Amino acid sequence: MISKFSRTVNSVLPRLQGLYKGLLVSGASVVFTSAIATALVMGVREVGWLQAQELWAFDQFIQWRPDEGPDPRLLVVAITEEDLHLQNTWPLPDNILEKLLDKLERQKPRAIGLDIYRDLPKPPGSKEFTKRLHESDRIITVCKVNDTSGSPGVAPPPGAPENHVGFADLLVDSGGILRRSLLFMNPPPIKKPNAQNLHLCQKSTADLYSFGLRLALIYLKVEKIQPVLTQSQELKLGSTVFKRLQSNSGGYHNANFAGYQVLLNYRSRQHIAQQVTLTEVLTDKVDPNLIKNRVVLIGTTAESIKDTFYTPYSGGQQKDQEMLGVIIHAQVVSQILSAVLDHRPLFWYWSNWGETIWIGVWSLSGGILAWYIRHPLHFGLASGVALGGLLAVCFGLFFQGAWIPLVPSIYTFILTAGSVVIVDRFNKAGYTKAISDRLKNPLKLDIEIDQSKKERQVAEITKTEYFQDLQKKGKELRSKRAIVTKKNTPDISIKVNETNKSRKTSESLDIKYLRRLKDKIKNLKNIKDKKDKTDE
């Protein structure tokens, strides 16, 4: 029993060792292929060649998210095309704006944002308008920062305090989509003969706040929340830290992130806040509860005044998919307030090492799947399930504010899986061994034929009439040879006996001859011995 068991173990052990070695070789090849694919995709990603695809995936996730509805802390006063026709002028005169601000302030909002450039007076009513801007502690006006192309920007309204001015500049990516917002910035240096004539948004030494941030800070001041900077010089409001975008954050690579930028976490496609019109406010047709304790943003929505931008919601970048500038500023305010007061997630990202490991894991998954599942249909279904799981994980984490690599992970999965499948097919077809042998013996011209091909060729030959005729003739010859052998058997035996007799006779003669020679040698030796004695 024990010997039988030992024999079984001895027979199975070499097979297990061979299987183990095969698994090690195959596993090493899969890991090596995965590492090469990961390095290749990461290299392509690092130079920015995947940025457009990754930003497209970001836009898709934004569109797939459910609409969160209007922010109850905001109100938008829209200057419509109909309002412009009623006023019969643009820009609106200062007395109209002063009247609008007066009616709004009477309802005690927390902050009022005037998203209209007003660098020059527009009488009548300029004196009263300037006085209101100077004395109010809740009105924020806008300016435009100069740029390096030579544009001088737009100055804030005369009389507006510097701490109540915010820049209205918005950041647009190279594809025309607005995904980021500036919270702070320093204007670029400007060369001008008379530096004393520089307005606030031209001073490179000025630490400018954005229009949306100024409004949010006034609102949060009532909640006793003040801005502070962390040790890493990042903005902190309450317990919320606004992480600054870096040049390689998320799907961005080697982008220009001058100033203090964050990703804009859009709240709603269209209804970020309740809206009323200029005429409704001027004619007292607005419920005071829509204004009290809210952030009120005033801006134009008229089609004749171009102030629209493409956003992640603009899939086809058509005109009806653009978002108004005042609505985008409302998105910024809502993002800050929601993050600080409601703990709505801000976007966050992994480090480069974290993203590399994530992409490498999916690359290895594709290789293992291709190595383990050989059937094409089963492999296709399994790959679809795996990639669907990847998409679900990335989208699920996106809800929590995580922007993790989707497109590079898909590319490495497909690249590694495809490479493993190709190598496996080459090995099965014997191409790898043939190439290796040819490299080792470049002058060898012998070509080995597949055994299955030999068997097919032999089977085809045996079915031919010529081969069957040869078989019949062979049988006939073998039968005739058997008859002849049978007839000649006695003669052969006689010849064998005679041969044996002659052989024995020759052997006896040889023995006698050898004996004679031996006797002669013995006699000669005796004679020599006697002669030697005589000489002595």
GROMACS .gro file of N, CA and C in nm, residues 170 222 385 466 487:
model
   15
  170LEU      N    1  -1.261   8.443  -1.584
  170LEU     CA    2  -1.291   8.301  -1.581
  170LEU      C    3  -1.191   8.226  -1.667
  222VAL      N    4  -2.116   8.606   0.853
  222VAL     CA    5  -2.229   8.600   0.946
  222VAL      C    6  -2.226   8.469   1.024
  385VAL      N    7  -1.724   4.290  -1.867
  385VAL     CA    8  -1.764   4.301  -1.727
  385VAL      C    9  -1.657   4.377  -1.647
  466TYR      N   10  -0.343   0.409  -5.643
  466TYR     CA   11  -0.207   0.364  -5.667
  466TYR      C   12  -0.151   0.293  -5.544
  487LYS      N   13   0.946  -2.486  -5.043
  487LYS     CA   14   0.999  -2.589  -5.133
  487LYS      C   15   1.149  -2.606  -5.114
   0.00000   0.00000   0.00000
